[in-house]
Structures are given as C-alpha cells and as structure tokens.
Short mmCIF file of C-alpha atoms and ligand atoms in Angstrom, two decimals:
data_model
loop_
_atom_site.label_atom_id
_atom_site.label_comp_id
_atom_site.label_asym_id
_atom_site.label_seq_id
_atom_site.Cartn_x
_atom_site.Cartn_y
_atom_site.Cartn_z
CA UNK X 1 30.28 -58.64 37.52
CA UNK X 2 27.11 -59.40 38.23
CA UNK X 3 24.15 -61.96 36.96
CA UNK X 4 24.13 -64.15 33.31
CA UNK X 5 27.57 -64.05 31.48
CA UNK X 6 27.01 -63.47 27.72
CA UNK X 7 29.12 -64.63 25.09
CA UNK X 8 30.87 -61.87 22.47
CA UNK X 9 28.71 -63.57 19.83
CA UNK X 10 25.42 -62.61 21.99
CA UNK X 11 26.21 -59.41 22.22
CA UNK X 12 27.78 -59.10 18.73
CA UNK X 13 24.02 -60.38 17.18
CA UNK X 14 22.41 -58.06 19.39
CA UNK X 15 24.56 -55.31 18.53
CA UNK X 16 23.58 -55.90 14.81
CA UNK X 17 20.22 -53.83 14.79
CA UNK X 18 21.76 -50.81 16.06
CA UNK X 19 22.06 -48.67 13.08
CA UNK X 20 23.47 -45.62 11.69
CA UNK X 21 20.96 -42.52 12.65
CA UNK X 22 21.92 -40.88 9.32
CA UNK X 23 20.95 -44.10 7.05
CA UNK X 24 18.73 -46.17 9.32
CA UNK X 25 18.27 -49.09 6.56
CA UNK X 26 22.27 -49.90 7.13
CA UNK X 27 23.17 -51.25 10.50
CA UNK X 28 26.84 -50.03 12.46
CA UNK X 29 27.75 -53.89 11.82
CA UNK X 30 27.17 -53.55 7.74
CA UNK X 31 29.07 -49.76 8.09
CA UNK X 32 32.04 -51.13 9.11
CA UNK X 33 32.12 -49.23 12.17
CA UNK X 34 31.53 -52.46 14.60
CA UNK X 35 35.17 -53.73 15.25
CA UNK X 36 35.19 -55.92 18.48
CA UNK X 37 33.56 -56.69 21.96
CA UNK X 38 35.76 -57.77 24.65
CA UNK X 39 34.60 -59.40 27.62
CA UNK X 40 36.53 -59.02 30.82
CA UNK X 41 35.80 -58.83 34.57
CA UNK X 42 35.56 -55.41 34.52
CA UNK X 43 31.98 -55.48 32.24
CA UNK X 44 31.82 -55.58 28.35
CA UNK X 45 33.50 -53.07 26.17
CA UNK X 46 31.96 -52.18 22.65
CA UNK X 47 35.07 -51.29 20.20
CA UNK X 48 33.89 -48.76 17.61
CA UNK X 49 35.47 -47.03 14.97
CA UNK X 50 34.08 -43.38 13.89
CA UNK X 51 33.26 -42.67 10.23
CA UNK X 52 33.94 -39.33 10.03
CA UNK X 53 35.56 -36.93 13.53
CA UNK X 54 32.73 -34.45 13.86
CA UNK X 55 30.15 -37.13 12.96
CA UNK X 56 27.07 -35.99 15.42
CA UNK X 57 25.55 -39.51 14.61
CA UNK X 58 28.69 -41.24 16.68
CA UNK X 59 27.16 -39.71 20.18
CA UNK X 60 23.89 -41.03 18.90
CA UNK X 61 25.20 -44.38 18.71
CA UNK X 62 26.88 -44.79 21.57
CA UNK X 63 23.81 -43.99 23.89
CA UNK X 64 21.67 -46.34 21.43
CA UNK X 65 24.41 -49.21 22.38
CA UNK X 66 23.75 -48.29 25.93
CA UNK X 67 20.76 -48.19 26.54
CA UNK X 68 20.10 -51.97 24.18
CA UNK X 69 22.29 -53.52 26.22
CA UNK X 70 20.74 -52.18 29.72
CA UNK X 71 17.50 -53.37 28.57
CA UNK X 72 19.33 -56.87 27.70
CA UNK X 73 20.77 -56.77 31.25
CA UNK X 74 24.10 -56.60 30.03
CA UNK X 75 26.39 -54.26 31.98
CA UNK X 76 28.40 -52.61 32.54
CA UNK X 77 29.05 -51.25 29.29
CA UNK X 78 31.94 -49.07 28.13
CA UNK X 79 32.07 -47.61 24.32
CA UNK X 80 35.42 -47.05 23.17
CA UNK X 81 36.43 -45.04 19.98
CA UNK X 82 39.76 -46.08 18.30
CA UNK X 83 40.71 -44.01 15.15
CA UNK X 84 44.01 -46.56 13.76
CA UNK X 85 43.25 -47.77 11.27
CA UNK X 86 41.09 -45.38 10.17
CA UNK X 87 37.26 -46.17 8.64
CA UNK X 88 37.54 -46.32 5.35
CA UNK X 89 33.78 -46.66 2.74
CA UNK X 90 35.89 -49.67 1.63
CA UNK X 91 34.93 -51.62 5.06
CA UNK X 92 31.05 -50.74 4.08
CA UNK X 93 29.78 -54.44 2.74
CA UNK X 94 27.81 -55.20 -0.44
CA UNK X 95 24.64 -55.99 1.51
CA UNK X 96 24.93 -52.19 3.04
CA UNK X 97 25.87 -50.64 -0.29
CA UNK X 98 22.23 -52.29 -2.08
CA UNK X 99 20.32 -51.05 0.99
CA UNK X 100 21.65 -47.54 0.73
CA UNK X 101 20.69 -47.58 -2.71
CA UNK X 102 17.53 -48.71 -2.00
CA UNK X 103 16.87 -46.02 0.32
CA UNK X 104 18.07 -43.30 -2.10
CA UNK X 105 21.74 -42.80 -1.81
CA UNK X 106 24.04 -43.30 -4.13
CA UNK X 107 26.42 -45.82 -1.94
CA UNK X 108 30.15 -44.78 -2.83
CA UNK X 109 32.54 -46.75 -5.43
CA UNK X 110 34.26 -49.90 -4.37
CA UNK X 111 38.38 -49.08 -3.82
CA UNK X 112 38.63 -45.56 -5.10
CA UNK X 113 39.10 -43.67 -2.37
CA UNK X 114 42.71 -43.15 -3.37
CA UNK X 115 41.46 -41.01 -6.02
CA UNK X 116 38.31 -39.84 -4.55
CA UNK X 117 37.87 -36.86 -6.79
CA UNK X 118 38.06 -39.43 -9.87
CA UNK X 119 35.13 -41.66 -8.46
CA UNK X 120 32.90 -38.56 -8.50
CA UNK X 121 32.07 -38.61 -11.92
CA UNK X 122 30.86 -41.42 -12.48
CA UNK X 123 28.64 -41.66 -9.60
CA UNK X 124 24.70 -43.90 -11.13
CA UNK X 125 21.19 -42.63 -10.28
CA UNK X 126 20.54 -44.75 -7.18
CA UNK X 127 16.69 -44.18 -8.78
CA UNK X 128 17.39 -44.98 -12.32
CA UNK X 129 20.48 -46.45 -13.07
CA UNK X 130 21.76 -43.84 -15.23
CA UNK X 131 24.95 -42.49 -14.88
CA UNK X 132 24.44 -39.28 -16.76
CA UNK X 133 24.24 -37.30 -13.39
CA UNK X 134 26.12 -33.88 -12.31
CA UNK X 135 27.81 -33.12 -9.19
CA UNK X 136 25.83 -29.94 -7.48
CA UNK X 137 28.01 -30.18 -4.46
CA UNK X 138 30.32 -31.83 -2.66
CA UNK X 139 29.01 -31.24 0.70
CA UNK X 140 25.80 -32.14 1.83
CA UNK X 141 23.11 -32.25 4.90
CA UNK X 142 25.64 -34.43 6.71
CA UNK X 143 29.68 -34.62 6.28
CA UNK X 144 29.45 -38.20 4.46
CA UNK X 145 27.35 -37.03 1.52
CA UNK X 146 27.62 -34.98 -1.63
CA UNK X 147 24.96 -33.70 -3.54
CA UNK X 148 23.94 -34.95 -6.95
CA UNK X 149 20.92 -34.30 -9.60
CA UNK X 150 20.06 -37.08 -12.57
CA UNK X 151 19.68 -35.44 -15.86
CA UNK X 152 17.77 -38.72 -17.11
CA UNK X 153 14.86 -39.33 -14.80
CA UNK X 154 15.87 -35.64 -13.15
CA UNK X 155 15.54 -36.48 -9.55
CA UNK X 156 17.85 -34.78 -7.03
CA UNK X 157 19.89 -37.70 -4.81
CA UNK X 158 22.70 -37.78 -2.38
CA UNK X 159 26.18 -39.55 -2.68
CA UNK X 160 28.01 -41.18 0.17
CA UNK X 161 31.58 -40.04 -0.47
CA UNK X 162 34.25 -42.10 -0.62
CA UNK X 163 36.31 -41.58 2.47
CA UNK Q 1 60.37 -29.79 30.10
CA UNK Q 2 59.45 -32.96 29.96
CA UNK Q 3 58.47 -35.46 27.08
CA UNK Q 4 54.72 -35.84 28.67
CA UNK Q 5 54.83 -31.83 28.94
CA UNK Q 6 56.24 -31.20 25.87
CA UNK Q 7 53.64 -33.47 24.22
CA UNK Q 8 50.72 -31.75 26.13
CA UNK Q 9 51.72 -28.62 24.45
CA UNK Q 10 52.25 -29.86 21.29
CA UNK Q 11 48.78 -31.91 21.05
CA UNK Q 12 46.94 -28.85 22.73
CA UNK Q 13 48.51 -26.55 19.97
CA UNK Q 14 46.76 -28.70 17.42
CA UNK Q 15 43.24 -29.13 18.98
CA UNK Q 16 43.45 -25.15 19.64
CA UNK Q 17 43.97 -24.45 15.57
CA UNK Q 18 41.19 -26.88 14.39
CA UNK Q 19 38.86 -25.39 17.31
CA UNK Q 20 39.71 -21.84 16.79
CA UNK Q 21 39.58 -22.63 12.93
CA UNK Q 22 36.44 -24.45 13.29
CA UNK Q 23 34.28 -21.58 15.43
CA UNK Q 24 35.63 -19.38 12.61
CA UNK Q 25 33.91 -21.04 9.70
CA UNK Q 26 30.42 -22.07 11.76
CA UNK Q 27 30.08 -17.88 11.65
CA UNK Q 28 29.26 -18.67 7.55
CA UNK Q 29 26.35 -20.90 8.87
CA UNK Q 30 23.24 -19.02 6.91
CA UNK Q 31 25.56 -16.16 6.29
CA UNK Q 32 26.81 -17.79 2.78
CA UNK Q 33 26.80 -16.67 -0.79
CA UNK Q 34 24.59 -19.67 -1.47
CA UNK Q 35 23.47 -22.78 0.09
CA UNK Q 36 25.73 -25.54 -1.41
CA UNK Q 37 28.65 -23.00 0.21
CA UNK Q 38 26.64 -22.96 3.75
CA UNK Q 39 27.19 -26.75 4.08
CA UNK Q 40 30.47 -26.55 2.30
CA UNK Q 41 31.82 -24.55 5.29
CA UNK Q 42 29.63 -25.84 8.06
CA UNK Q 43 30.64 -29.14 6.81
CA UNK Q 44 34.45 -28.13 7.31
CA UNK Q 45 33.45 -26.96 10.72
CA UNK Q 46 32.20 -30.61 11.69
CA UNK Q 47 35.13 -32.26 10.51
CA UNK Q 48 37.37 -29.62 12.69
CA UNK Q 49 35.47 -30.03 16.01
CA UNK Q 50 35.67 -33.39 15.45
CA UNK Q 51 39.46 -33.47 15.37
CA UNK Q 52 39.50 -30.61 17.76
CA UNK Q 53 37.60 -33.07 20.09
CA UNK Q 54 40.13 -35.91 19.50
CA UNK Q 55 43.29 -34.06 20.18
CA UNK Q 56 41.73 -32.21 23.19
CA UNK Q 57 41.26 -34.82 24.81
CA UNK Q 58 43.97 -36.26 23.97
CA UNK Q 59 45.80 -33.81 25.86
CA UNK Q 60 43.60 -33.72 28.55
CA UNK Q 61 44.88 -37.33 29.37
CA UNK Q 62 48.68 -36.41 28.91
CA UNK Q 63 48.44 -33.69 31.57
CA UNK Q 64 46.58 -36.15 34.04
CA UNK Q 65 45.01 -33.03 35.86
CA UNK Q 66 41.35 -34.99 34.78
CA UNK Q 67 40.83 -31.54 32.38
CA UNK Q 68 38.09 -33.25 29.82
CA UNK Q 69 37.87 -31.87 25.99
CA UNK Q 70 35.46 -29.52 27.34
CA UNK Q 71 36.95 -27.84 30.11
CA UNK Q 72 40.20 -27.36 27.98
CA UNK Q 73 37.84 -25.67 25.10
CA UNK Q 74 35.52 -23.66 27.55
CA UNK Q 75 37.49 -22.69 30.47
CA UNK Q 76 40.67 -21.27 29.15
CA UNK Q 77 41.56 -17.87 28.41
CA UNK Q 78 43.20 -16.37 25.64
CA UNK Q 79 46.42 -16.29 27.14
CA UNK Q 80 46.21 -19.80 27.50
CA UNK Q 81 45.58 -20.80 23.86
CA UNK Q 82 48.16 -21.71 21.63
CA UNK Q 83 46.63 -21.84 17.80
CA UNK Q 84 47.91 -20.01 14.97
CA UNK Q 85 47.14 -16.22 14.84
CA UNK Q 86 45.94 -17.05 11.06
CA UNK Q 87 42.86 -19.18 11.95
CA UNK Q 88 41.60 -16.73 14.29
CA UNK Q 89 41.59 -13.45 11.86
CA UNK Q 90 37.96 -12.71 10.90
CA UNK Q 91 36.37 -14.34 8.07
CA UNK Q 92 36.34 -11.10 6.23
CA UNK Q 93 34.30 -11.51 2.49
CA UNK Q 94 34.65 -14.59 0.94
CA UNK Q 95 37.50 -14.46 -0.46
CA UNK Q 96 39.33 -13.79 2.64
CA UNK Q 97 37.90 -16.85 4.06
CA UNK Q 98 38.77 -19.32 0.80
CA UNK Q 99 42.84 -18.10 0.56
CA UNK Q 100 42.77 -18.47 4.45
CA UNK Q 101 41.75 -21.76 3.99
CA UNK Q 102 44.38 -22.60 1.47
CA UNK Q 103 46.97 -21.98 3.23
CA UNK Q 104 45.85 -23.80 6.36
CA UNK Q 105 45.02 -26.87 4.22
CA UNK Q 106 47.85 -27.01 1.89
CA UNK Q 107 49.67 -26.98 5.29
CA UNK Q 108 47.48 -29.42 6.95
CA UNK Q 109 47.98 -31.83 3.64
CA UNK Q 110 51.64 -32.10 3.99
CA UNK Q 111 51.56 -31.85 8.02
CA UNK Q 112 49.13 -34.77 8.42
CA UNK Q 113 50.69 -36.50 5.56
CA UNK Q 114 54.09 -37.10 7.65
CA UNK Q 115 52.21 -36.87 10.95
CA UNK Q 116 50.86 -40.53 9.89
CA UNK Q 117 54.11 -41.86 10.39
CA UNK Q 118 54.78 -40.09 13.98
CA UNK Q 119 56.09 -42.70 16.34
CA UNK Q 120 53.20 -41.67 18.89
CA UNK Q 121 50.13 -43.64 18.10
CA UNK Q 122 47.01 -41.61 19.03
CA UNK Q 123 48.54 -38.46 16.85
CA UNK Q 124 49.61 -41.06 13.93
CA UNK Q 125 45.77 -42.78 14.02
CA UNK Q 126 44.37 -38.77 14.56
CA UNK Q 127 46.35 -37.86 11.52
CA UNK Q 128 45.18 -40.37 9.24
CA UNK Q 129 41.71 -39.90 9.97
CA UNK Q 130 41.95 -35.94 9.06
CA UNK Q 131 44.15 -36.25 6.03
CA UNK Q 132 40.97 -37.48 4.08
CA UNK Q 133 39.01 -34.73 5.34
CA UNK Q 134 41.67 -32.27 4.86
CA UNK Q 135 41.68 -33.24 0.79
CA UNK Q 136 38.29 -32.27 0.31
CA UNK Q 137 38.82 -28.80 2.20
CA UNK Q 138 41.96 -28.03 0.14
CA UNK Q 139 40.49 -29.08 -3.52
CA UNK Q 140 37.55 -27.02 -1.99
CA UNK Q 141 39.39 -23.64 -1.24
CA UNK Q 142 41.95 -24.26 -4.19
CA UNK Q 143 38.77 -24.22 -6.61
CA UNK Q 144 37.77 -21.51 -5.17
CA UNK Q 145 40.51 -19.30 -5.20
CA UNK Q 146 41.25 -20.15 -8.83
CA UNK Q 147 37.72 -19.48 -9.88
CA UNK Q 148 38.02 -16.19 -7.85
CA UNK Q 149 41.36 -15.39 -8.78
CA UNK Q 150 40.51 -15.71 -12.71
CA UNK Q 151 37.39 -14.25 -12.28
CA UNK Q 152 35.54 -10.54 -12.99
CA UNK Q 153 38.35 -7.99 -12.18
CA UNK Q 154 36.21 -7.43 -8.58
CA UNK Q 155 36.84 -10.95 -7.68
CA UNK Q 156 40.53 -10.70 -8.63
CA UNK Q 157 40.96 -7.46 -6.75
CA UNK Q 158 40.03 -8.98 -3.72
CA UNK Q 159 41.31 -12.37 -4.17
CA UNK Q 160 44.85 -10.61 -4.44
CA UNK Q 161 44.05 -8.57 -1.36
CA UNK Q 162 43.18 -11.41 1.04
CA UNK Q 163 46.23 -12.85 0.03
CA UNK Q 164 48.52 -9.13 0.73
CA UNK Q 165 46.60 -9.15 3.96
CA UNK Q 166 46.78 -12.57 5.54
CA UNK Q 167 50.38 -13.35 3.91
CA UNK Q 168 52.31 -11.88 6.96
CA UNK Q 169 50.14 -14.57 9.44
CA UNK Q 170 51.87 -17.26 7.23
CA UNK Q 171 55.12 -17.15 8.75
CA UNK Q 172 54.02 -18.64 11.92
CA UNK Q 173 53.05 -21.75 10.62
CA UNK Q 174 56.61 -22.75 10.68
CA UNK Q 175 57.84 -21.56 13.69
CA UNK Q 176 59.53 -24.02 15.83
CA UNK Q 177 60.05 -23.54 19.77
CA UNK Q 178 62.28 -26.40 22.55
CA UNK Q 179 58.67 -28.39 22.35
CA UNK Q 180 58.83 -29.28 18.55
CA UNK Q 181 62.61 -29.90 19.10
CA UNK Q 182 62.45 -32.04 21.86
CA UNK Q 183 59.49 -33.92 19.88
CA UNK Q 184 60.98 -33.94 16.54
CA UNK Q 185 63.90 -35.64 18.17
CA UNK Q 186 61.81 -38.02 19.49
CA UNK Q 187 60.21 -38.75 16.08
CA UNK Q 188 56.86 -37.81 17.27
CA UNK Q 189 56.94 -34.03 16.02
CA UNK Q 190 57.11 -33.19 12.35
CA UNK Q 191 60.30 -30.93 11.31
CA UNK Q 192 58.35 -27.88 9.72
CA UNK Q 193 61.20 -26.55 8.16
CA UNK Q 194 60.56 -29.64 5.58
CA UNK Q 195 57.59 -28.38 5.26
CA UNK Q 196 58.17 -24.76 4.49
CA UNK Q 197 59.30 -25.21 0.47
CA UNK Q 198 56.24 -27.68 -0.52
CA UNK Q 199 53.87 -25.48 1.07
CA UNK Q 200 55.15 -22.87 -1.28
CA UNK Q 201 56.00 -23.83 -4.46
CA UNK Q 202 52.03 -25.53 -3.95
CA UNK Q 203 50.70 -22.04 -3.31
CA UNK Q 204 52.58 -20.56 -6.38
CA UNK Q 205 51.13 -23.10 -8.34
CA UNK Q 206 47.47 -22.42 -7.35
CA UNK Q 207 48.13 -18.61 -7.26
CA UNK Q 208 49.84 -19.05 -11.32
CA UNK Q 209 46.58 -20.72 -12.10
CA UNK Q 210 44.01 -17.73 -10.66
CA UNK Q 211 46.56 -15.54 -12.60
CA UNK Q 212 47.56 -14.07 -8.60
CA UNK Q 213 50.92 -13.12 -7.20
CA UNK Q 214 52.70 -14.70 -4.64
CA UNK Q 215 53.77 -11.70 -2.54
CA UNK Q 216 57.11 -10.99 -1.37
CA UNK Q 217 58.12 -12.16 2.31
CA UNK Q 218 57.81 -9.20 4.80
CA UNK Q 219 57.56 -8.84 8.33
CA UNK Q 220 55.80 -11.97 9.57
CA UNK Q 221 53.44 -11.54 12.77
CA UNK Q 222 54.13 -14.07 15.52
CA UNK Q 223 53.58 -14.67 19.35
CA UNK Q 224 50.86 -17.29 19.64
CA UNK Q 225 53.34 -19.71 20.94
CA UNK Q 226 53.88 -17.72 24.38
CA UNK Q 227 49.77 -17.24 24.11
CA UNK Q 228 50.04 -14.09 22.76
CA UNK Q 229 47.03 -13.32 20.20
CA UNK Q 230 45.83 -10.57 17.84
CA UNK Q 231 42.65 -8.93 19.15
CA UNK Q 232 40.23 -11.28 17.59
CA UNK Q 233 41.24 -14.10 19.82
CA UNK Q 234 39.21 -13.03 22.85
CA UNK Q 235 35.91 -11.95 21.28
CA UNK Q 236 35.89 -14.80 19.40
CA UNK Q 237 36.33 -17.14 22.58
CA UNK Q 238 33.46 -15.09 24.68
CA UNK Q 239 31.08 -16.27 22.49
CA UNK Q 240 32.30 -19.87 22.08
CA UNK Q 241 32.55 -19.79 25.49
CA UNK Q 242 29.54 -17.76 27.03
CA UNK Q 243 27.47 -20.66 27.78
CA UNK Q 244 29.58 -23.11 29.95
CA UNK Q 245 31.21 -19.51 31.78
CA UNK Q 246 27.90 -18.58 32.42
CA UNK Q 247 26.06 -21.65 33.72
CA UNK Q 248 29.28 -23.62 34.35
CA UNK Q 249 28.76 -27.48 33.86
CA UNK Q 250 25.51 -26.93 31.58
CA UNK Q 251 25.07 -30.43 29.84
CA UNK Q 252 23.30 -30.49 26.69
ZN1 ZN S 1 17.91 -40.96 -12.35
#
C-alpha cells in the first residue's frame, strides 16, 4: 500500500455523504446499508449490504464509493456485497425515516415487517399527517416503494415498503 | 459427481429459473392491462435478475473456470440451461401469466422458507433475502387469480384454462435427480418431496376461493434437468442474448 494510512473512522465519515440515488436526502450510512470498512495490507474494503437484489441504485453506489475515495487518495478500494443477514427497513434510523418524509415518502413502519401486508393500511400522508390514505399499488417507480393517494389533502405520495 | 459439482448444478438450476422467469415477465413492460400492473411485473422482474445475478455468480465461483454472472447468462445455449420448463412457457393473456406465477411463488415461499436454514451459507443468506420479495409476488398473483377466478364468466373461463394448460409443467417442480440427493444429504439441498403436499393443499385453497378447480394429475412434462426444453426456450434466449453474441464483451 501506498502513501497516508487512514483510519476506518476517516473513511467511515467520509463514506457518510454518499447517498442512496433513489432518495438522495438519506445517506447509505442512515439506510442501513453501510456495515463495515476493513483495513488490511491489501487496500480498504467497503462492506455493503443491498436493500433489495435487483436494486439498479446498488451499481450506482458502488462507483459513487469509488470514485470519493480516489479523489480522497484512498486506494485501493474493493466493494463487497454480503446478503446474511439480510437488510431489513428496520436497520433504516429515525433521522433517515424524518428526512424521507420530508422529501415526500412515506418512510415505512417501525418492526412490522413480519406482517408487512398489515402495516399497509395504516400508512400517514407524509404531506399532511392524515392517515385516511388508500393503497393504489403496491409496486412503484422503483422496487422499494408502493404507491399511495391522500383522500384528505388529496395528493398522490409514495411508500417505502417494509422489507 | 462431486459435492463442488453437484452444487454448481444445483445453484445454476436456480439462477436459470429466476433469469428465465425474469426475461419472461420484462415482455409485460408497456404491454400491461394498466400501469400499476406494468410496474407490478417489471418490478417482479428486478427482484428476479437480482437473485438471478446472485446465484449466477455464485456458481460461477464454484466451478472456478472464472465464468462471471454474465457469461453464464449470455453465452450458454439452450441445451445448457437447466430452469423449469414452466417459467419459460409464453406469457400468454393475463391470466396465464398470474396462475403461472402462483405456482412458481407458492413454490418459491415454501422452497426459500427451508432454504434459509441450508447448511451452505451464500444459498441460506440468498434465500433470506428473496423470501421477502417472494411474499409480495405470491399475495400479488394470489389476488389476482382470485379476483380473476371469481370474476365475469370471461375471466373465469380463462382463469380455469391457464390453469388446464400449465398444470402438466407443475410436475417438474419436484423432480429430484443424484444432485439434489447428494445435496439433500448434505443438508444443503431442500427435500422437495416435503414440499410437494403444502404446495398443494395452498393452491386448492386459492383455487376454492376464485371458485376454480384443481385439475386432476395427468401426464406431467419433464426433461429440463438433462437441458432438454420446450420450444420457447431458444427464442426466448436469442433475444436475451442477441447483444453480448453479437458484439461479444459489449459493456454498458
Ligand atoms: Zn395528505
């Protein structure tokens, strides 16, 4: 290895403004998806699990990870996906939950993925609170999200499913 | 065979039926009854080329010949696959499409379910990650069929037809070769024969709420073990594969 030797916590902070293409308020770190960097004389491997398989956004990240950490003049870099244990919405934080809802979606209900279908009706109007709101679909623009409409303020919004 | 072979055919088997399965359903892309159902099924598409992806290479690393995802997806023949003759038939009308999907997730429901305790690890941490996407494909297509099944005496008729015509591709699910034995004995492989009478009495109960009949066990097609394939296989894989046969090593 060559030059400066960073410390897991360097690259860990500067790891922490990559974010998730799909919802670019809520960084990888806030997701859940951030597990681990391990330093060893072979370079730096970033430890990542995937939200969903087919996720297009996971290719997305992994070149954004890159190419930060070139420009930091940390290398080499390797990205590894592990699936066990698998990302659950559970691992998404509080602080990434408000800033989803900020941005529009409806972030998805603490602990219920073991009965996902029951969490669906219940789901609030990230734009007015209300949680007189109808399911339209349960598959959206991307795999994470369902669709939803309000019938109180009447505004159309997208879920992030429990998962 | 060996416990590395036998696993290279058993992992490959896998990635071929959520590939094969997944190319079928991205044919509904813009082609649906409506748009909610476009993403439904493009959606389900995602989720299998993302496992397809997984297990492919997967397998690519258990045969150590340094075959990535892609070459194993793009540069095999038919011959050379190994999926179910089921998620290869033609997506026919929509109802042929929904009771094909039933079957294949009620499967994949109680097949992932045990998978999760498989005493290999990549196939146990694979399986957990698709049983969560497999629920939402199976409360999808049950709906469906249901809603179909119950429906105007058009959607019934061919509701009840799909399921004549695609019952005798259902048989193969459970067929066991040396490779599952060797694995199951191994406790890596899942002993399909357990899973034979919950698949069943699951379908009854879906088809007794669409007011359908189960139909009676015939003659059940088979030969996609030995790489033998109905006639759909190959057109469907010159398309998939047109691209990387015709400019070999295009990168996106
Ligand atoms: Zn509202």
């Amino acid at each position: 290895m060559v030059g400066h030797m960073y410390t897991k916590q360097e690259v860990l902070d500067y790891l922490s403004v990559i974010a998730d293409p799909e919802i670019p308020v809520v960084s990888i770190q806030e997701m859940g998806m951030l597990q681990d960097v391990i330093i060893s004389d072979s370079g730096y491997e970033v430890i990542l699990t995937p939200t969903y398989t087919g996720c297009p956004a996971m290719s997305i990240i992994e070149a954004d990870i890159k190419a930060l950490l070139q420009e930091k003049g940390i290398s080499p870099v390797k990205v590894t996906m592990v699936y066990s244990p698998a990302w659950t919405t559970d691992w998404m934080n509080d602080t990434a939950k408000e800033k989803m809802r900020q941005y529009g979606i409806a972030p998805p209900m603490h602990s219920s993925c073991g009965n996902m279908f029951m969490a669906e009706q219940h789901v609030h109007c990230p734009h007015c609170d209300s949680a007189d709101t109808n399911l339209i679909s349960r598959f959206g623009a991307t795999a994470c999200k369902a669709l939803y409409k309000c019938n109180t303020c009447k505004e159309p919004f997208e879920y992030f499913k429990c998962h | 065979m060996t416990k590395q072979e036998a696993l290279f055919k058993y992992t490959l088997r896998l990635g071929d039926n959520a590939l094969i399965l997944s190319q079928r359903l991205s044919e509904w892309c813009s082609n649906a009854p409506f748009i909610e159902e476009d993403l439904a099924l493009t959606n389900f598409a995602l989720d299998m080329i993302g496992r397809s992806q997984a297990l492919l290479k997967y397998a690519g690393e258990l045969e150590g010949l340094n075959r990535t995802e892609d070459m194993l997806a793009y540069r095999r023949s038919e011959r050379q696959y190994y999926n179910n003759l089921l998620v290869e038939q033609p997506n026919g009308d929509f109802a042929v499409t929904m009771v094909r999907q039933l079957f294949i997730s009620v499967f994949e429901k109680y097949y992932y379910t045990e998978m999760q305790k498989s005493s290999d690890e990549m196939l146990a941490a694979i399986a957990a990650k698709t049983l969560k996407e497999v629920k939402y494909h199976l409360a999808h297509a049950e709906d469906w069929v249901i809603r179909l099944g119950d429906g105007t005496g058009e959607s019934h008729y061919r509701t009840q037809k799909a399921i004549d015509d695609l019952w005798m591709f259902s048989g193969e699910l459970f067929e066991m070769d040396e490779v599952d034995s060797k694995l199951i004995a191994e406790g890596i492989a899942i002993d399909l024969d357990k899973i034979r009478p919950l698949w069943k009495a699951y379908i009854a109960n879906v088809f007794n709420n669409g007011a359908l009949q189960i139909p009676q066990d015939g003659y059940m097609q088979t030969g996609s073990r030995q790489g033998i394939h109905t006639e759909y296989l190959g057109h469907l894989l010159s398309e998939m594969q047109y691209l990387q046969r015709a400019y070999p090593d295009a990168q996106w």
